[in-house]
């Protein structure tokens, strides 16, 4: 079976990517409602949460590529899922934001979806850059 080559960036760069995505999420989650966020209908906000945490989970899955599979699953769910819960709890105490079980659920489901990257990895081969 031919496997698609994918660059294995340095560990430092991979973890910097996780940090960048986490900071991006925190910025938009804690600094007020982004312009146009409410214009997409009632489910648009949940979609944004879902996609953001799927992205965070995928960057964590990629960053941990040298760890055992079971450990990676736990790290993705723990780091991305708990980060989503923490952001929602923080929003609950901010005057310009609100706490939402629906948003928290979308965060955790997005993190769980990112585990599909671990299935995709069966079809790829990491190569040094």
Coordinates of C-alpha atoms in Angstrom, one line a residue:
X1 CA 0.0 0.0 0.0
X2 CA 1.3 3.4 -1.0
X3 CA 1.3 5.9 1.8
X4 CA 1.0 9.6 1.3
X5 CA 4.1 11.5 2.6
X6 CA 3.4 14.2 5.1
X7 CA 6.1 16.4 6.6
X8 CA 7.0 15.7 10.2
X9 CA 7.8 19.2 11.4
X10 CA 10.1 19.6 14.5
X11 CA 8.5 18.9 17.9
X12 CA 8.9 22.5 18.8
X13 CA 7.1 23.7 15.7
X14 CA 4.3 21.2 16.2
X15 CA 3.7 22.3 19.8
X16 CA 3.9 26.0 18.8
X17 CA 1.1 25.2 16.4
X18 CA -1.0 23.9 19.3
X19 CA -0.3 27.0 21.2
X20 CA -1.2 29.3 18.3
X21 CA -4.5 27.6 17.8
X22 CA -5.3 27.7 21.6
X23 CA -4.4 31.4 21.7
X24 CA -6.6 32.1 18.6
X25 CA -9.5 30.3 20.3
X26 CA -9.0 32.1 23.6
X27 CA -8.8 35.5 21.9
X28 CA -12.0 35.1 20.0
X29 CA -13.8 33.4 22.9
X30 CA -12.9 35.9 25.6
X31 CA -12.8 39.3 23.9
X32 CA -16.4 39.8 23.0
X33 CA -18.7 38.6 20.2
X34 CA -17.0 38.6 16.8
X35 CA -18.7 40.8 14.2
X36 CA -21.2 38.8 12.3
X37 CA -21.1 35.8 14.6
X38 CA -24.9 36.0 15.2
X39 CA -25.8 36.5 11.6
X40 CA -25.4 32.8 10.6
X41 CA -28.5 31.6 12.5
X42 CA -28.9 29.8 15.8
X43 CA -26.6 26.9 14.9
X44 CA -23.8 29.0 13.4
X45 CA -22.2 29.6 16.8
X46 CA -22.2 25.9 17.6
X47 CA -20.6 25.2 14.2
X48 CA -17.8 27.7 15.0
X49 CA -17.2 26.0 18.3
X50 CA -17.2 22.6 16.8
X51 CA -14.7 23.5 14.0
X52 CA -12.4 25.4 16.4
X53 CA -12.0 22.5 18.8
X54 CA -11.7 20.0 16.0
X55 CA -8.8 22.1 14.7
X56 CA -7.3 22.3 18.2
X57 CA -7.6 18.5 18.7
X58 CA -6.1 17.8 15.2
X59 CA -3.1 20.0 16.0
X60 CA -2.6 18.2 19.3
X61 CA -2.9 14.8 17.5
X62 CA -0.2 15.9 15.0
X63 CA 2.0 17.4 17.7
X64 CA 2.0 14.1 19.6
X65 CA 2.8 11.9 16.6
X66 CA 5.8 10.2 18.4
X67 CA 3.7 9.1 21.3
X68 CA 1.8 5.8 21.7
X69 CA -1.7 5.8 20.2
X70 CA -3.6 5.3 23.5
X71 CA -1.7 8.2 25.0
X72 CA -2.4 10.4 22.0
X73 CA -6.2 9.7 22.3
X74 CA -6.1 10.7 26.0
X75 CA -4.1 13.8 25.3
X76 CA -6.3 15.0 22.5
X77 CA -9.5 14.5 24.5
X78 CA -8.1 15.8 27.7
X79 CA -6.3 18.8 26.3
X80 CA -8.8 20.0 23.7
X81 CA -11.9 18.9 25.6
X82 CA -10.9 20.4 29.0
X83 CA -9.7 23.5 27.3
X84 CA -13.1 23.9 25.8
X85 CA -14.8 23.4 29.1
X86 CA -12.4 25.9 30.8
X87 CA -13.0 28.5 28.1
X88 CA -16.8 28.2 28.6
X89 CA -16.5 28.4 32.4
X90 CA -14.3 31.5 32.0
X91 CA -16.9 33.1 29.7
X92 CA -19.5 32.6 32.4
X93 CA -17.8 35.2 34.6
X94 CA -17.1 37.8 31.9
X95 CA -19.7 40.6 31.5
X96 CA -19.6 40.6 27.7
X97 CA -19.9 36.8 27.4
X98 CA -22.1 34.0 28.7
X99 CA -21.8 30.4 29.7
X100 CA -23.4 27.8 27.4
X101 CA -23.8 24.1 27.8
X102 CA -24.5 23.9 24.1
X103 CA -21.2 25.6 23.3
X104 CA -19.3 23.4 25.8
X105 CA -20.9 20.3 24.1
X106 CA -19.8 21.5 20.6
X107 CA -16.3 22.1 22.0
X108 CA -16.0 18.6 23.3
X109 CA -17.6 17.0 20.2
X110 CA -15.2 18.9 18.0
X111 CA -12.3 17.6 20.0
X112 CA -13.6 14.1 19.7
X113 CA -14.0 14.4 16.0
X114 CA -10.3 15.4 15.7
X115 CA -9.5 11.8 16.6
X116 CA -10.3 10.9 13.0
X117 CA -6.8 12.2 12.2
X118 CA -5.5 9.1 14.0
X119 CA -7.4 6.9 11.5
X120 CA -6.1 9.0 8.6
X121 CA -2.6 8.5 9.8
X122 CA -2.8 4.8 8.6
X123 CA -2.7 6.1 5.1
X124 CA 0.2 8.5 5.5
X125 CA 4.0 8.3 6.2
X126 CA 5.7 11.1 8.1
X127 CA 8.9 12.3 6.5
X128 CA 11.6 14.5 7.9
X129 CA 11.9 18.0 6.6

